[in-house]
Amino acid sequence: MNKGENLWQTALQQLNETAKRINLEPWIHKKLRKSKRELTVSIPVKMDNGSVEVFTGYRVQHNITRGPAKGGIRYSPEVTLDEVKALAMLMTWKCAVVNLPYGGAKGAVVCNPLKMSAGELERVTRRYTSEIISIIGPEKDIPAPDISTDSQTMAWIMDTYSIDKGYSVPGVVTGKPIAIGGSEGRSKSTGRGVVYTLLNTLKHLNLDIEGKKVIVQGYGKVGSVVVDLLSKEGCKIIGVSEIDGGIHNPNGLNVGKLWKHKKREGSVAKFKEADSITNKGLLQLKCDILIPAACENQITKDNASRIRAKIIVEAANGPTTPEADKILKEKGAFVVPDILANTGGVTVSYFEWVQGLQSYFWTEREVNLKLRDIMTKAFYKVWEISLKEEISMREAAYTLAVNRVAEATRIRGLYP
Ligand code: NAD
């Protein structure tokens, strides 16, 4: 099974288990097992050398019962329709966990952005936008950045869409630059949300954050913010890694120097005031808190029994496989699932959309306070379900999400 099929099967398995647990009506279960809409497009683009390449693009809307579809667009040479379908479904659950009035979507273009010029990326983005233009829009489906796309990509999408309409439509995407209607606090929002979730976790477990030893896998847009904010909270960051390797210092890393090293060298690897360690080794180090913030399938049945952290907060999407999840549960680790922990990004995306629709913009302080409020409410709700039903935080988050979507589906009924 390739990565995409794997992710799709896991997504279905999680839905099936939840449906059984909450006694979901078969018709709603059947409906939720399928995407509402899957669009595959071809994207012919003039390359810098004069040749024409035809790329493949996808936009999948899993569900729009609770509001417009919402989800990122990723550029990757390996991405498949199955992967996009799985991630779109995950977005439905994430938006429902934090109670945003959205459904779930995801998009992708099969391309290798590392081998493309800025001009080629702009032409791919604009043509992809034009190919999916009939199904996106502020009331229909609102894309955002994901792997290898950023605020510039969103600016090109917004511009292409606006030219088609004949007026500026900032609400068609989120994660835009501030100059064209982006939100203060958006770029750090996922990492900040992870930290709020960890603070809530520690509070409820009656633990103090001061001096906690933390390991963060991944030092990108999410991981670097988590490292910075947690060190300000008094944690000791004892290990960090990136795709090309990790670093470990049991006495705590100097995170200011680490940030400068990353800016200068492009990676945390080879940071002088620490020992080198592999990604595999890093995950198994003794620590209080482990935060996977890199990519999928990092904690598997092969290494789960050797993970020593008692608290795991999933900043990445799908870092733990279902088999590994069972092993961690048996070991008594407290795992905060991705669909709760990494929703800070989509929450501030929602704020950006609201601000854009009202043409009234908030300060970063207001954004952060509102983010903390929403994430804390969601944490309490999931925690409450987990205690009441004696299930894990992941099972509780799925229970909450699927129940919310099911309730909306039931009330709206089936057309015709
Ligand atoms: P990024 O591309 O900015 O950073 C990814 C980091 O992970 C980099 O440090 C990279 O070197 C490292 N990495 C990649 N593959 C790795 C591997 N095989 N082993 C070890 N390290 C590896 O991405 P990001 O935006 O920080 O996203 C990280 C994760 O968080 C992803 O799973 C993403 O889907 C998820 N996420 C991101 C956001 C967001 O707002 N950016 C929101 C929700 C979820």
XYZ file of C-alpha atoms and ligand atoms in Angstrom:
460
model
C 0.000 0.000 0.000
C 1.407 3.441 -0.843
C 1.376 6.348 1.615
C -1.848 7.826 0.216
C -3.791 4.544 0.329
C -2.498 4.000 3.835
C -3.697 7.402 5.011
C -7.109 6.879 3.381
C -7.535 3.433 4.974
C -6.555 4.865 8.384
C -9.051 7.723 7.963
C -11.822 5.242 7.110
C -10.866 2.980 10.013
C -11.019 5.905 12.446
C -14.448 6.894 11.116
C -15.725 3.282 11.249
C -14.585 2.815 14.861
C -16.212 6.107 15.853
C -19.449 5.257 14.021
C -19.631 2.003 15.970
C -18.864 3.696 19.295
C -21.522 6.400 18.885
C -24.056 4.124 17.214
C -24.204 6.312 14.123
C -27.127 5.818 11.745
C -25.917 3.726 8.776
C -27.042 6.332 6.198
C -24.956 9.075 7.819
C -21.983 6.735 8.187
C -22.230 5.797 4.502
C -22.408 9.454 3.506
C -19.384 10.414 5.631
C -17.273 7.585 4.171
C -17.312 9.382 0.804
C -16.058 12.770 -0.288
C -18.768 15.160 -1.403
C -16.734 16.180 -4.442
C -13.394 15.094 -5.934
C -12.060 17.183 -8.787
C -8.996 16.139 -10.798
C -7.632 18.710 -13.235
C -4.753 18.904 -15.677
C -2.617 21.992 -15.521
C -0.663 22.806 -18.710
C 2.152 25.242 -17.938
C 4.867 26.901 -20.005
C 8.197 26.142 -18.319
C 11.179 28.525 -18.301
C 12.967 26.498 -21.005
C 10.077 26.963 -23.439
C 8.641 23.439 -23.084
C 5.110 22.723 -21.805
C 4.534 20.457 -18.785
C 1.087 19.141 -17.888
C 0.723 18.784 -14.116
C -2.114 17.033 -12.275
C -4.070 18.867 -9.588
C -6.774 17.855 -7.128
C -9.356 19.576 -4.969
C -11.423 17.356 -2.705
C -14.329 18.553 -0.578
C -15.178 15.916 1.981
C -18.159 17.565 3.630
C -19.911 20.965 3.595
C -22.855 20.273 5.890
C -21.690 22.702 8.622
C -20.450 25.449 6.271
C -18.029 26.104 3.407
C -15.213 23.600 2.889
C -11.839 24.576 4.348
C -8.390 23.090 3.819
C -4.874 23.628 2.552
C -3.200 23.069 -0.795
C 0.055 21.100 -0.935
C 2.636 20.862 -3.702
C 4.452 17.538 -3.697
C 5.819 15.076 -6.275
C 4.335 12.086 -4.410
C 0.879 13.349 -3.516
C -2.059 11.158 -4.630
C -5.829 11.513 -4.755
C -6.144 9.090 -1.809
C -3.862 11.251 0.331
C -5.915 14.359 -0.536
C -9.172 12.519 0.244
C -7.852 11.428 3.648
C -6.631 14.913 4.529
C -9.946 16.455 3.407
C -11.806 14.111 5.757
C -9.412 15.010 8.571
C -10.222 18.697 7.977
C -13.946 17.990 8.453
C -13.199 16.513 11.881
C -10.751 19.278 12.853
C -13.195 22.066 12.046
C -15.899 20.210 13.976
C -13.683 19.616 17.052
C -13.075 23.361 17.466
C -16.655 24.069 16.359
C -15.819 26.253 13.354
C -18.687 26.691 10.859
C -16.778 24.840 8.150
C -16.572 21.518 6.395
C -13.357 19.859 5.232
C -11.367 20.056 2.005
C -7.841 19.590 0.710
C -6.042 20.342 -2.539
C -2.787 19.402 -4.190
C -0.669 19.724 -7.286
C 1.651 16.852 -8.196
C 4.904 18.759 -8.780
C 8.343 19.187 -7.300
C 8.515 22.788 -6.078
C 12.219 22.428 -5.224
C 12.980 22.030 -8.931
C 10.778 24.896 -10.126
C 11.452 28.620 -10.476
C 9.236 31.242 -8.830
C 7.809 32.050 -12.270
C 6.915 28.408 -12.938
C 5.301 28.093 -9.496
C 3.273 31.235 -10.131
C 2.025 29.933 -13.506
C 1.152 26.511 -12.000
C -0.717 28.216 -9.156
C -2.676 30.567 -11.405
C -3.658 27.839 -13.885
C -4.586 25.431 -11.055
C -6.753 28.194 -9.547
C -8.439 28.792 -12.862
C -9.122 25.043 -13.274
C -10.792 24.732 -9.828
C -12.372 28.213 -9.849
C -15.940 26.953 -10.200
C -15.830 25.072 -6.892
C -13.908 27.544 -4.667
C -15.026 30.876 -3.202
C -15.671 32.536 0.180
C -19.035 30.807 0.514
C -17.988 27.508 -1.095
C -14.461 26.395 -0.324
C -11.581 28.427 1.100
C -8.032 27.108 0.458
C -5.015 27.854 2.681
C -1.278 27.051 2.635
C 0.002 23.551 3.363
C 3.254 21.715 2.585
C 5.375 23.736 0.109
C 2.817 26.483 -0.371
C 2.836 29.789 1.516
C 1.355 33.272 1.757
C 2.707 34.154 -1.709
C 0.878 31.161 -3.204
C -2.318 32.379 -1.506
C -1.770 35.898 -2.917
C -1.583 34.439 -6.468
C -4.764 32.421 -5.905
C -6.582 35.457 -4.509
C -5.410 37.614 -7.436
C -6.410 35.044 -10.088
C -9.830 34.525 -8.496
C -10.370 38.298 -8.111
C -9.465 38.993 -11.756
C -12.024 36.395 -12.821
C -14.713 38.082 -10.677
C -13.709 41.644 -11.572
C -13.269 42.814 -7.965
C -11.055 41.917 -4.969
C -12.178 38.815 -3.090
C -9.859 38.439 -0.084
C -12.179 35.835 1.512
C -11.388 33.203 -1.138
C -8.201 32.086 0.671
C -6.631 32.383 4.122
C -2.975 32.539 5.074
C -2.580 35.625 2.868
C 0.052 38.319 3.408
C -1.150 41.027 5.848
C -0.998 43.656 3.048
C -3.930 42.013 1.229
C -6.103 41.019 4.173
C -4.090 38.402 6.068
C -4.566 38.118 9.827
C -2.145 39.140 12.510
C -0.906 36.048 14.314
C -1.754 33.616 11.476
C 1.813 32.505 10.753
C 2.432 31.382 14.352
C -1.090 30.167 15.050
C -0.628 26.397 14.675
C 2.428 26.345 16.952
C 0.704 28.665 19.429
C -2.362 26.411 19.447
C -0.159 23.385 20.193
C 1.304 25.252 23.177
C -2.152 26.283 24.476
C -3.177 22.621 24.202
C -0.113 21.468 26.120
C -0.731 24.088 28.841
C -4.323 22.833 29.186
C -3.076 19.244 29.330
C -0.579 19.971 32.094
C -3.160 21.950 34.063
C -5.583 19.033 33.968
C -2.941 16.498 34.864
C -1.912 18.765 37.760
C 1.601 19.178 36.428
C 3.816 22.246 36.314
C 5.375 23.363 33.037
C 8.524 24.821 34.621
C 11.569 22.695 33.834
C 9.733 20.062 31.785
C 12.049 18.329 29.326
C 10.695 18.580 25.797
C 11.611 17.021 22.459
C 10.284 18.478 19.207
C 10.555 16.575 15.926
C 10.465 19.080 13.051
C 11.633 22.681 13.134
C 9.526 24.195 10.351
C 6.619 26.626 10.471
C 5.060 24.747 13.396
C 7.972 23.150 15.297
C 10.106 26.304 15.472
C 7.236 28.282 17.027
C 6.561 25.490 19.553
C 10.239 25.447 20.553
C 10.338 29.226 20.989
C 7.084 29.538 22.969
C 7.765 26.524 25.208
C 11.207 27.762 26.128
C 9.583 31.096 27.100
C 7.191 29.087 29.317
C 10.182 27.655 31.206
C 10.556 24.280 29.483
C 13.926 22.764 28.698
C 14.087 21.905 24.993
C 16.486 18.953 25.034
C 16.142 17.695 21.451
C 15.062 18.935 18.028
C 15.297 17.347 14.591
C 14.715 17.993 10.915
C 14.632 15.761 7.878
C 18.448 15.644 7.725
C 18.989 14.735 11.383
C 18.612 15.906 14.936
C 20.440 17.373 17.911
C 20.355 16.545 21.615
C 21.519 18.374 24.726
C 20.198 16.931 28.025
C 20.884 20.268 29.752
C 18.648 22.176 27.353
C 19.343 23.912 24.038
C 19.902 27.633 23.709
C 16.901 28.249 21.467
C 17.938 31.775 20.462
C 21.264 30.491 19.139
C 19.508 27.515 17.524
C 17.183 29.832 15.575
C 20.173 31.860 14.302
C 21.984 28.619 13.349
C 18.920 27.437 11.383
C 18.675 30.800 9.581
C 22.374 30.654 8.679
C 22.745 26.950 7.814
C 19.213 26.074 6.670
C 18.880 23.223 9.207
C 19.235 22.527 12.928
C 21.638 19.655 12.210
C 25.276 20.289 13.185
C 24.334 22.834 15.872
C 27.555 23.036 17.915
C 26.218 23.066 21.478
C 24.569 19.633 21.151
C 25.215 16.035 20.127
C 23.987 14.762 16.779
C 21.220 12.178 16.817
C 19.081 10.449 14.200
C 15.357 11.106 13.948
C 14.743 7.552 15.087
C 16.992 8.016 18.128
C 15.470 11.380 18.999
C 11.951 9.982 19.390
C 13.207 7.381 21.875
C 15.093 9.761 24.189
C 14.040 10.157 27.815
C 11.884 13.292 28.143
C 8.634 14.505 29.720
C 6.915 15.740 26.588
C 7.287 14.693 22.953
C 5.927 16.889 20.181
C 5.998 15.353 16.702
C 5.821 18.397 14.384
C 7.270 16.964 11.166
C 5.192 14.543 9.101
C 2.966 11.440 9.063
C 3.747 7.938 10.358
C 6.635 8.720 12.716
C 5.440 6.713 15.717
C 4.703 3.212 14.453
C 4.348 -0.321 15.854
C 8.132 -0.644 15.403
C 9.142 2.160 17.779
C 6.064 2.893 19.943
C 7.145 0.584 22.760
C 10.456 2.481 23.008
C 8.906 5.959 23.270
C 9.600 7.177 26.806
C 7.613 10.434 26.895
C 4.531 10.321 29.104
C 2.844 13.180 27.254
C 2.682 13.342 23.453
C 1.078 16.306 21.717
C 0.586 15.742 17.991
C 1.442 18.941 16.134
C 1.917 17.094 12.813
C -0.948 15.483 10.925
C -1.129 11.722 11.499
C 2.281 11.211 13.193
C 1.036 8.110 15.072
C -0.247 4.991 13.295
C -3.324 3.240 14.774
C -1.185 0.235 15.884
C 1.258 2.554 17.640
C -1.623 4.392 19.255
C -2.763 1.151 20.914
C 0.748 0.472 22.227
C 1.039 4.006 23.649
C -2.355 3.633 25.317
C -1.293 0.362 26.967
C 1.891 2.064 28.196
C -0.229 4.790 29.811
C 1.059 7.665 27.670
C -1.243 10.670 27.410
C -1.646 11.430 23.698
C -3.315 14.639 22.544
C -4.471 13.930 18.979
C -3.712 16.028 15.902
C -7.368 16.838 15.231
C -7.402 18.739 18.521
C -3.786 19.869 19.034
C -2.985 21.359 15.623
C -6.236 23.228 14.978
C -4.713 26.632 15.846
C -3.954 27.232 12.157
C -7.437 26.592 10.861
C -8.917 28.563 13.769
C -6.927 31.697 12.918
C -7.727 31.038 9.238
C -11.356 31.259 10.289
C -10.569 34.562 12.056
C -8.910 35.812 8.867
C -11.999 34.902 6.827
C -14.312 36.614 9.354
C -12.116 39.753 9.401
C -12.038 39.778 5.575
C -15.832 39.454 5.275
C -16.275 42.350 7.739
C -13.295 44.380 6.419
C -12.427 44.986 10.058
C -9.091 43.752 11.359
C -8.047 42.718 14.858
C -4.764 43.152 16.747
C -2.471 40.171 17.312
C -3.409 40.235 21.000
C -7.110 39.926 20.167
C -6.360 37.083 17.750
C -4.290 35.184 20.330
C -6.863 35.637 23.109
C -9.686 34.407 20.879
C -7.522 31.483 19.756
C -6.807 30.501 23.357
C -10.478 30.715 24.188
C -11.559 28.423 21.325
C -8.769 25.897 21.884
C -9.403 25.750 25.616
C -13.133 25.170 25.091
C -12.376 22.359 22.640
C -9.858 20.809 25.034
C -12.374 20.825 27.934
C -15.057 19.289 25.751
C -12.779 16.468 24.543
C -11.395 15.873 28.043
C -14.926 15.693 29.462
C -15.993 13.077 26.876
C -12.793 11.128 27.460
C -13.447 10.958 31.238
C -17.158 10.282 30.949
C -16.855 7.506 28.388
C -13.492 6.202 29.608
C -11.934 6.526 26.177
C -8.689 8.067 24.923
C -8.396 11.740 23.976
C -8.219 10.674 20.298
C -11.378 8.606 20.552
C -13.068 11.446 22.426
C -12.053 14.017 19.789
C -13.472 11.790 17.032
C -16.642 11.231 19.057
C -17.115 14.984 19.417
C -16.346 15.745 15.760
C -18.396 12.994 14.135
C -21.331 13.684 16.466
C -21.307 17.381 15.513
C -21.250 16.623 11.782
C -23.876 13.889 12.209
C -26.175 16.236 14.136
C -26.007 18.836 11.357
C -26.622 16.122 8.736
C -29.619 14.760 10.648
C -31.182 18.199 11.123
C -30.710 19.189 7.478
C -32.038 15.838 6.277
C -31.520 14.178 2.940
C -32.382 15.912 -0.330
C -34.721 15.169 -2.123
P 7.351 22.686 7.301
O 7.554 22.183 5.917
O 7.460 24.159 7.567
O 8.343 21.957 8.332
C 8.444 20.562 8.401
C 9.612 20.204 9.326
O 9.643 18.788 9.469
C 10.975 20.604 8.796
O 11.802 20.943 9.869
C 11.451 19.320 8.106
O 12.876 19.239 8.021
C 10.908 18.293 9.056
N 10.710 16.978 8.432
C 10.073 16.715 7.269
N 10.103 15.378 7.022
C 10.760 14.809 8.063
C 11.122 13.487 8.390
N 10.830 12.464 7.584
N 11.782 13.278 9.553
C 12.085 14.317 10.358
N 11.786 15.594 10.100
C 11.140 15.831 8.968
O 5.909 22.142 7.712
P 4.976 22.674 8.879
O 4.005 23.643 8.303
O 5.805 23.047 10.068
O 4.122 21.346 9.178
C 4.598 20.330 10.038
C 3.450 19.356 10.298
O 2.365 20.042 10.903
C 2.873 18.675 9.056
O 2.440 17.384 9.408
C 1.667 19.524 8.738
O 0.686 18.814 7.972
C 1.183 19.838 10.142
N 0.340 21.030 10.233
C 0.801 22.237 9.838
C -0.014 23.361 9.943
C 0.474 24.718 9.577
O -0.252 25.697 9.844
N 1.657 24.882 9.014
C -1.332 23.210 10.430
C -1.775 21.951 10.840
C -0.926 20.875 10.735
